[in-house]
Structures are given as structure tokens and as C-alpha cells.
Amino acid sequence: MWEAVRVARKYEQQIRAETAEETRRRILDAVAQRMREAPAEPLTLDQVAKLARVARSTIYLIFGSRPALFDAFAKDLTARTGIAGLTEAVAHRDARRHLRDGVAAACRMYAQDLAVYRVLFTMNHLDPASLDGAVEKMEQNRAGGMAYLAQRLAEDGALRDDVTVTQAEDMLWVLCSFETFDALHTGLGKSVDESVEVIVRMAERSLCKPAASA
């Protein structure tokens, strides 16, 4: 009898966990849906709750706080749009390949959900408090990545003699930003691959010594 009770409890716990994950997924999807449908309007938890078909209190129950919701949303966004590919790209042992593949992976990430990324970065410029620091964390991580890449280029002897590591960080920060990609892809109508090629070419010519001939 006790074994049957134990199995029943384990099954109930599994069902509850699955239900909680489904609810969490609906809430995160609702945030993205609201951003796509009303990009110029402030995003409220009441609107998110309505789209997700949950009570506002459920959002707090699952995520704990508004900042935690947006932090989870930012992490989920990067995960579902290709952060794994970016992580793989920047692990390459050759710094120049790191630069090229990293730019390509980042641009493809942005393109996977361009509308949501645009809303996030626009909101961060206009009203950063509304996102409770979620984009700032993303950009802090990006800044760290640019510093790491600049240092790797220097250590590999690929950095131009007239460019310091700090200057390289600054240039990479601008060239590898969402705004640069969006200006090329949306503003000039270039494809993702064309945008990648432009950014890589500008970065290599600005930062790197000519590659040695084979």
C-alpha cells in the first residue's frame, strides 16, 4: 500500500511540475507577443497575465518579482534564438575566426526574433527602468565578450599596431551591436549574410593586420 501511495505522490508532483513549466512558458510567450503586437506601448504585467490566461499573482508566484520575470525573459530569448551557436563560435582557438563566426552568430540571433530585440533595445534607451535592468545585463555580458575578443586579437598578434586593446573594445562594441545590425538589415534592406559580411569587413579592416598569405 505504501508503495502505491509513494508512486501516486511522485506522479502528482510530476504533473504539477509539468503544469508549472507550461504556465511559465505561456507567460514568457505572452511577454514576447505583447512586444510584437504593441511595440510602442508600455508593457504591464496585467497585459501579460491576460495574454497568458493567468492571474497577475501567478506571475509573481512563478518568477518571484517583475525584475526576475524580465531577467528570465531575456535569458529565454537568447536561448531560443541561438546563444548556443554564439558560445560555440567564440570558443574557436583562432581569434580571427572567433571574430568572424561570433559576428555571424550574433546577427543570426537578432534576426530570429528581430521585432522583440528591437523593442527591448528601444525600451532600454527610452525607459530602462521599465525592463528592470534585463537589457543592461545582456549588454554587460556583451561588453565582457568584446573585451575578451579584443584581448585575444592582441595575444594572437592579429591586432593592428596602431590600435590598442581598449580602442579595439570600443570599436567592437559599436560594430557588434544590435543597432548596427538593424541599421544594415532593416535600414538598408541587406540580408543577414550581407549584413554579417559588412560588419566583419569593417571590423577586420579597422582592427586587424592583413592576414598572412597562405
PDB file of C-alpha atoms in Angstrom:
ATOM      1  CA  MET A   1       0.000   0.000   0.000  1.00  0.00           C
ATOM      2  CA  TRP A   2       2.752   2.447   0.942  1.00  0.00           C
ATOM      3  CA  GLU A   3       4.485   1.816  -2.363  1.00  0.00           C
ATOM      4  CA  ALA A   4       1.272   2.682  -4.217  1.00  0.00           C
ATOM      5  CA  VAL A   5       0.961   5.919  -2.211  1.00  0.00           C
ATOM      6  CA  ARG A   6       4.572   6.822  -2.959  1.00  0.00           C
ATOM      7  CA  VAL A   7       4.080   6.247  -6.695  1.00  0.00           C
ATOM      8  CA  ALA A   8       0.865   8.299  -6.665  1.00  0.00           C
ATOM      9  CA  ARG A   9       2.585  11.209  -4.914  1.00  0.00           C
ATOM     10  CA  LYS A  10       5.500  11.090  -7.351  1.00  0.00           C
ATOM     11  CA  TYR A  11       3.037  11.176 -10.258  1.00  0.00           C
ATOM     12  CA  GLU A  12       1.193  14.146  -8.754  1.00  0.00           C
ATOM     13  CA  GLN A  13       4.484  16.008  -8.273  1.00  0.00           C
ATOM     14  CA  GLN A  14       5.433  15.333 -11.884  1.00  0.00           C
ATOM     15  CA  ILE A  15       2.079  16.618 -13.122  1.00  0.00           C
ATOM     16  CA  ARG A  16       2.425  19.759 -11.005  1.00  0.00           C
ATOM     17  CA  ALA A  17       5.946  20.372 -12.311  1.00  0.00           C
ATOM     18  CA  GLU A  18       4.799  19.955 -15.912  1.00  0.00           C
ATOM     19  CA  THR A  19       1.871  22.282 -15.321  1.00  0.00           C
ATOM     20  CA  ALA A  20       4.117  24.903 -13.734  1.00  0.00           C
ATOM     21  CA  GLU A  21       6.533  24.726 -16.683  1.00  0.00           C
ATOM     22  CA  GLU A  22       3.666  25.068 -19.160  1.00  0.00           C
ATOM     23  CA  THR A  23       2.407  28.127 -17.272  1.00  0.00           C
ATOM     24  CA  ARG A  24       5.907  29.600 -17.190  1.00  0.00           C
ATOM     25  CA  ARG A  25       6.194  29.081 -20.946  1.00  0.00           C
ATOM     26  CA  ARG A  26       2.849  30.795 -21.570  1.00  0.00           C
ATOM     27  CA  ILE A  27       3.910  33.808 -19.527  1.00  0.00           C
ATOM     28  CA  LEU A  28       7.227  34.187 -21.365  1.00  0.00           C
ATOM     29  CA  ASP A  29       5.468  33.785 -24.714  1.00  0.00           C
ATOM     30  CA  ALA A  30       2.929  36.400 -23.644  1.00  0.00           C
ATOM     31  CA  VAL A  31       5.690  38.930 -22.961  1.00  0.00           C
ATOM     32  CA  ALA A  32       7.059  38.380 -26.468  1.00  0.00           C
ATOM     33  CA  GLN A  33       3.580  38.529 -28.013  1.00  0.00           C
ATOM     34  CA  ARG A  34       2.806  41.826 -26.311  1.00  0.00           C
ATOM     35  CA  MET A  35       6.092  43.320 -27.530  1.00  0.00           C
ATOM     36  CA  ARG A  36       5.347  42.301 -31.110  1.00  0.00           C
ATOM     37  CA  GLU A  37       1.727  43.462 -31.072  1.00  0.00           C
ATOM     38  CA  ALA A  38       2.219  46.814 -29.307  1.00  0.00           C
ATOM     39  CA  PRO A  39       5.898  47.775 -29.573  1.00  0.00           C
ATOM     40  CA  ALA A  40       5.261  51.438 -28.795  1.00  0.00           C
ATOM     41  CA  GLU A  41       3.196  50.846 -25.644  1.00  0.00           C
ATOM     42  CA  PRO A  42       4.466  50.276 -22.093  1.00  0.00           C
ATOM     43  CA  LEU A  43       4.381  46.613 -21.135  1.00  0.00           C
ATOM     44  CA  THR A  44       2.379  45.869 -17.981  1.00  0.00           C
ATOM     45  CA  LEU A  45       2.021  42.677 -16.003  1.00  0.00           C
ATOM     46  CA  ASP A  46      -1.763  42.933 -16.247  1.00  0.00           C
ATOM     47  CA  GLN A  47      -1.485  42.689 -20.041  1.00  0.00           C
ATOM     48  CA  VAL A  48       0.941  39.795 -19.797  1.00  0.00           C
ATOM     49  CA  ALA A  49      -1.320  37.952 -17.363  1.00  0.00           C
ATOM     50  CA  LYS A  50      -4.320  38.409 -19.655  1.00  0.00           C
ATOM     51  CA  LEU A  51      -2.471  37.071 -22.697  1.00  0.00           C
ATOM     52  CA  ALA A  52      -1.086  34.145 -20.708  1.00  0.00           C
ATOM     53  CA  ARG A  53      -4.516  33.386 -19.231  1.00  0.00           C
ATOM     54  CA  VAL A  54      -3.278  33.531 -15.652  1.00  0.00           C
ATOM     55  CA  ALA A  55      -3.797  35.741 -12.636  1.00  0.00           C
ATOM     56  CA  ARG A  56      -1.271  38.513 -12.063  1.00  0.00           C
ATOM     57  CA  SER A  57      -0.392  36.817  -8.776  1.00  0.00           C
ATOM     58  CA  THR A  58       0.623  33.700 -10.713  1.00  0.00           C
ATOM     59  CA  ILE A  59       3.409  35.664 -12.405  1.00  0.00           C
ATOM     60  CA  TYR A  60       4.802  36.578  -9.004  1.00  0.00           C
ATOM     61  CA  LEU A  61       4.322  33.018  -7.762  1.00  0.00           C
ATOM     62  CA  ILE A  62       6.386  31.570 -10.635  1.00  0.00           C
ATOM     63  CA  PHE A  63       9.019  34.277 -11.141  1.00  0.00           C
ATOM     64  CA  GLY A  64       9.085  35.977  -7.738  1.00  0.00           C
ATOM     65  CA  SER A  65       9.222  39.576  -8.976  1.00  0.00           C
ATOM     66  CA  ARG A  66       8.924  41.788 -12.045  1.00  0.00           C
ATOM     67  CA  PRO A  67      12.742  42.093 -12.414  1.00  0.00           C
ATOM     68  CA  ALA A  68      13.051  38.299 -12.212  1.00  0.00           C
ATOM     69  CA  LEU A  69      10.420  37.921 -14.964  1.00  0.00           C
ATOM     70  CA  PHE A  70      12.293  40.199 -17.349  1.00  0.00           C
ATOM     71  CA  ASP A  71      15.606  38.597 -16.460  1.00  0.00           C
ATOM     72  CA  ALA A  72      14.125  35.175 -17.238  1.00  0.00           C
ATOM     73  CA  PHE A  73      12.616  36.545 -20.446  1.00  0.00           C
ATOM     74  CA  ALA A  74      15.959  37.928 -21.658  1.00  0.00           C
ATOM     75  CA  LYS A  75      17.700  34.618 -20.936  1.00  0.00           C
ATOM     76  CA  ASP A  76      14.924  32.673 -22.655  1.00  0.00           C
ATOM     77  CA  LEU A  77      15.063  34.990 -25.687  1.00  0.00           C
ATOM     78  CA  THR A  78      18.787  34.488 -26.202  1.00  0.00           C
ATOM     79  CA  ALA A  79      18.473  30.737 -25.603  1.00  0.00           C
ATOM     80  CA  ARG A  80      15.725  30.216 -28.164  1.00  0.00           C
ATOM     81  CA  THR A  81      17.321  32.455 -30.784  1.00  0.00           C
ATOM     82  CA  GLY A  82      20.745  30.830 -30.735  1.00  0.00           C
ATOM     83  CA  ILE A  83      23.040  31.652 -27.821  1.00  0.00           C
ATOM     84  CA  ALA A  84      24.456  28.133 -28.114  1.00  0.00           C
ATOM     85  CA  GLY A  85      25.766  28.964 -31.587  1.00  0.00           C
ATOM     86  CA  LEU A  86      27.363  32.153 -30.310  1.00  0.00           C
ATOM     87  CA  THR A  87      29.008  30.283 -27.439  1.00  0.00           C
ATOM     88  CA  GLU A  88      30.429  27.748 -29.878  1.00  0.00           C
ATOM     89  CA  ALA A  89      31.697  30.479 -32.205  1.00  0.00           C
ATOM     90  CA  VAL A  90      33.618  32.401 -29.554  1.00  0.00           C
ATOM     91  CA  ALA A  91      35.307  29.228 -28.324  1.00  0.00           C
ATOM     92  CA  HIS A  92      37.305  28.872 -31.538  1.00  0.00           C
ATOM     93  CA  ARG A  93      41.034  28.887 -30.862  1.00  0.00           C
ATOM     94  CA  ASP A  94      41.779  31.299 -33.721  1.00  0.00           C
ATOM     95  CA  ALA A  95      40.940  34.903 -32.781  1.00  0.00           C
ATOM     96  CA  ARG A  96      40.127  35.986 -36.337  1.00  0.00           C
ATOM     97  CA  ARG A  97      37.741  33.055 -36.701  1.00  0.00           C
ATOM     98  CA  HIS A  98      36.281  33.975 -33.313  1.00  0.00           C
ATOM     99  CA  LEU A  99      35.595  37.467 -34.705  1.00  0.00           C
ATOM    100  CA  ARG A 100      34.002  36.303 -37.946  1.00  0.00           C
ATOM    101  CA  ASP A 101      31.929  33.465 -36.502  1.00  0.00           C
ATOM    102  CA  GLY A 102      30.933  35.499 -33.458  1.00  0.00           C
ATOM    103  CA  VAL A 103      29.562  38.327 -35.597  1.00  0.00           C
ATOM    104  CA  ALA A 104      27.660  35.847 -37.764  1.00  0.00           C
ATOM    105  CA  ALA A 105      26.155  34.035 -34.770  1.00  0.00           C
ATOM    106  CA  ALA A 106      25.107  37.274 -33.055  1.00  0.00           C
ATOM    107  CA  CYS A 107      23.452  38.651 -36.197  1.00  0.00           C
ATOM    108  CA  ARG A 108      21.557  35.418 -36.766  1.00  0.00           C
ATOM    109  CA  MET A 109      20.385  35.534 -33.162  1.00  0.00           C
ATOM    110  CA  TYR A 110      18.994  39.030 -33.634  1.00  0.00           C
ATOM    111  CA  ALA A 111      17.317  38.045 -36.896  1.00  0.00           C
ATOM    112  CA  GLN A 112      15.495  35.106 -35.266  1.00  0.00           C
ATOM    113  CA  ASP A 113      13.203  37.492 -33.383  1.00  0.00           C
ATOM    114  CA  LEU A 114      14.067  40.923 -34.730  1.00  0.00           C
ATOM    115  CA  ALA A 115      10.858  42.606 -33.549  1.00  0.00           C
ATOM    116  CA  VAL A 116      11.338  41.597 -29.923  1.00  0.00           C
ATOM    117  CA  TYR A 117      15.024  42.504 -29.843  1.00  0.00           C
ATOM    118  CA  ARG A 118      14.182  45.909 -31.329  1.00  0.00           C
ATOM    119  CA  VAL A 119      11.525  46.571 -28.696  1.00  0.00           C
ATOM    120  CA  LEU A 120      13.884  45.539 -25.896  1.00  0.00           C
ATOM    121  CA  PHE A 121      16.702  47.813 -27.018  1.00  0.00           C
ATOM    122  CA  THR A 122      14.350  50.705 -27.778  1.00  0.00           C
ATOM    123  CA  MET A 123      12.683  50.400 -24.378  1.00  0.00           C
ATOM    124  CA  ASN A 124      16.107  50.298 -22.769  1.00  0.00           C
ATOM    125  CA  HIS A 125      17.008  53.616 -24.394  1.00  0.00           C
ATOM    126  CA  LEU A 126      13.692  55.322 -23.667  1.00  0.00           C
ATOM    127  CA  ASP A 127      12.771  53.865 -20.280  1.00  0.00           C
ATOM    128  CA  PRO A 128      15.395  51.460 -18.916  1.00  0.00           C
ATOM    129  CA  ALA A 129      13.611  51.200 -15.572  1.00  0.00           C
ATOM    130  CA  SER A 130      10.650  49.520 -17.304  1.00  0.00           C
ATOM    131  CA  LEU A 131      12.818  46.457 -18.008  1.00  0.00           C
ATOM    132  CA  ASP A 132      14.313  46.353 -14.515  1.00  0.00           C
ATOM    133  CA  GLY A 133      17.878  46.028 -15.788  1.00  0.00           C
ATOM    134  CA  ALA A 134      17.352  43.000 -18.049  1.00  0.00           C
ATOM    135  CA  VAL A 135      18.922  44.610 -21.125  1.00  0.00           C
ATOM    136  CA  GLU A 136      21.721  46.152 -19.068  1.00  0.00           C
ATOM    137  CA  LYS A 137      22.718  42.627 -18.016  1.00  0.00           C
ATOM    138  CA  MET A 138      22.685  41.480 -21.643  1.00  0.00           C
ATOM    139  CA  GLU A 139      24.867  44.418 -22.623  1.00  0.00           C
ATOM    140  CA  GLN A 140      27.234  43.888 -19.710  1.00  0.00           C
ATOM    141  CA  ASN A 141      27.753  40.347 -20.944  1.00  0.00           C
ATOM    142  CA  ARG A 142      28.343  41.663 -24.451  1.00  0.00           C
ATOM    143  CA  ALA A 143      30.867  44.188 -23.146  1.00  0.00           C
ATOM    144  CA  GLY A 144      32.729  41.357 -21.475  1.00  0.00           C
ATOM    145  CA  GLY A 145      32.704  39.431 -24.730  1.00  0.00           C
ATOM    146  CA  MET A 146      34.095  42.388 -26.659  1.00  0.00           C
ATOM    147  CA  ALA A 147      36.870  42.843 -24.102  1.00  0.00           C
ATOM    148  CA  TYR A 148      37.734  39.149 -24.336  1.00  0.00           C
ATOM    149  CA  LEU A 149      37.820  39.254 -28.151  1.00  0.00           C
ATOM    150  CA  ALA A 150      39.970  42.389 -28.221  1.00  0.00           C
ATOM    151  CA  GLN A 151      42.444  40.758 -25.838  1.00  0.00           C
ATOM    152  CA  ARG A 152      42.509  37.573 -27.904  1.00  0.00           C
ATOM    153  CA  LEU A 153      43.224  39.528 -31.101  1.00  0.00           C
ATOM    154  CA  ALA A 154      46.128  41.233 -29.336  1.00  0.00           C
ATOM    155  CA  GLU A 155      47.520  37.996 -27.914  1.00  0.00           C
ATOM    156  CA  ASP A 156      47.305  36.301 -31.324  1.00  0.00           C
ATOM    157  CA  GLY A 157      49.236  39.161 -32.896  1.00  0.00           C
ATOM    158  CA  ALA A 158      46.267  39.965 -35.129  1.00  0.00           C
ATOM    159  CA  LEU A 159      45.586  43.452 -33.765  1.00  0.00           C
ATOM    160  CA  ARG A 160      46.976  46.363 -35.744  1.00  0.00           C
ATOM    161  CA  ASP A 161      49.985  48.087 -34.159  1.00  0.00           C
ATOM    162  CA  ASP A 162      48.191  51.445 -34.075  1.00  0.00           C
ATOM    163  CA  VAL A 163      45.110  50.049 -32.268  1.00  0.00           C
ATOM    164  CA  THR A 164      45.179  49.480 -28.514  1.00  0.00           C
ATOM    165  CA  VAL A 165      43.151  46.782 -26.788  1.00  0.00           C
ATOM    166  CA  THR A 166      40.905  49.452 -25.252  1.00  0.00           C
ATOM    167  CA  GLN A 167      40.315  51.061 -28.648  1.00  0.00           C
ATOM    168  CA  ALA A 168      39.517  47.640 -30.084  1.00  0.00           C
ATOM    169  CA  GLU A 169      36.954  47.055 -27.331  1.00  0.00           C
ATOM    170  CA  ASP A 170      35.261  50.350 -28.171  1.00  0.00           C
ATOM    171  CA  MET A 171      35.137  49.644 -31.906  1.00  0.00           C
ATOM    172  CA  LEU A 172      33.861  46.100 -31.385  1.00  0.00           C
ATOM    173  CA  TRP A 173      31.195  47.414 -29.033  1.00  0.00           C
ATOM    174  CA  VAL A 174      29.809  49.648 -31.792  1.00  0.00           C
ATOM    175  CA  LEU A 175      30.273  47.283 -34.727  1.00  0.00           C
ATOM    176  CA  CYS A 176      28.776  44.245 -32.984  1.00  0.00           C
ATOM    177  CA  SER A 177      25.741  45.989 -31.503  1.00  0.00           C
ATOM    178  CA  PHE A 178      22.126  45.221 -32.313  1.00  0.00           C
ATOM    179  CA  GLU A 179      21.749  48.770 -33.606  1.00  0.00           C
ATOM    180  CA  THR A 180      24.490  48.278 -36.209  1.00  0.00           C
ATOM    181  CA  PHE A 181      22.937  45.046 -37.436  1.00  0.00           C
ATOM    182  CA  ASP A 182      19.450  46.563 -37.518  1.00  0.00           C
ATOM    183  CA  ALA A 183      20.672  49.616 -39.449  1.00  0.00           C
ATOM    184  CA  LEU A 184      22.089  47.341 -42.140  1.00  0.00           C
ATOM    185  CA  HIS A 185      19.401  44.664 -42.173  1.00  0.00           C
ATOM    186  CA  THR A 186      16.308  46.828 -41.728  1.00  0.00           C
ATOM    187  CA  GLY A 187      17.553  50.279 -42.678  1.00  0.00           C
ATOM    188  CA  LEU A 188      19.398  49.277 -45.860  1.00  0.00           C
ATOM    189  CA  GLY A 189      17.457  46.101 -46.559  1.00  0.00           C
ATOM    190  CA  LYS A 190      20.526  43.858 -46.586  1.00  0.00           C
ATOM    191  CA  SER A 191      20.147  40.156 -45.952  1.00  0.00           C
ATOM    192  CA  VAL A 192      21.515  38.663 -42.752  1.00  0.00           C
ATOM    193  CA  ASP A 193      24.516  37.259 -44.616  1.00  0.00           C
ATOM    194  CA  GLU A 194      25.166  40.580 -46.343  1.00  0.00           C
ATOM    195  CA  SER A 195      24.955  42.403 -43.023  1.00  0.00           C
ATOM    196  CA  VAL A 196      27.403  39.945 -41.467  1.00  0.00           C
ATOM    197  CA  GLU A 197      29.821  40.467 -44.343  1.00  0.00           C
ATOM    198  CA  VAL A 198      29.708  44.263 -43.958  1.00  0.00           C
ATOM    199  CA  ILE A 199      30.290  44.138 -40.197  1.00  0.00           C
ATOM    200  CA  VAL A 200      33.107  41.593 -40.449  1.00  0.00           C
ATOM    201  CA  ARG A 201      34.793  43.570 -43.219  1.00  0.00           C
ATOM    202  CA  MET A 202      34.633  46.804 -41.225  1.00  0.00           C
ATOM    203  CA  ALA A 203      35.929  45.076 -38.101  1.00  0.00           C
ATOM    204  CA  GLU A 204      38.805  43.322 -39.829  1.00  0.00           C
ATOM    205  CA  ARG A 205      39.910  46.413 -41.730  1.00  0.00           C
ATOM    206  CA  SER A 206      39.663  48.633 -38.663  1.00  0.00           C
ATOM    207  CA  LEU A 207      41.258  46.295 -36.153  1.00  0.00           C
ATOM    208  CA  CYS A 208      43.316  43.578 -37.781  1.00  0.00           C
ATOM    209  CA  LYS A 209      46.617  43.355 -39.563  1.00  0.00           C
ATOM    210  CA  PRO A 210      46.418  41.960 -43.107  1.00  0.00           C
ATOM    211  CA  ALA A 211      46.132  38.205 -42.928  1.00  0.00           C
ATOM    212  CA  ALA A 212      49.281  36.345 -43.849  1.00  0.00           C
ATOM    213  CA  SER A 213      49.221  34.845 -47.339  1.00  0.00           C
ATOM    214  CA  ALA A 214      48.939  31.069 -47.487  1.00  0.00           C
TER     215      ALA A 214
END
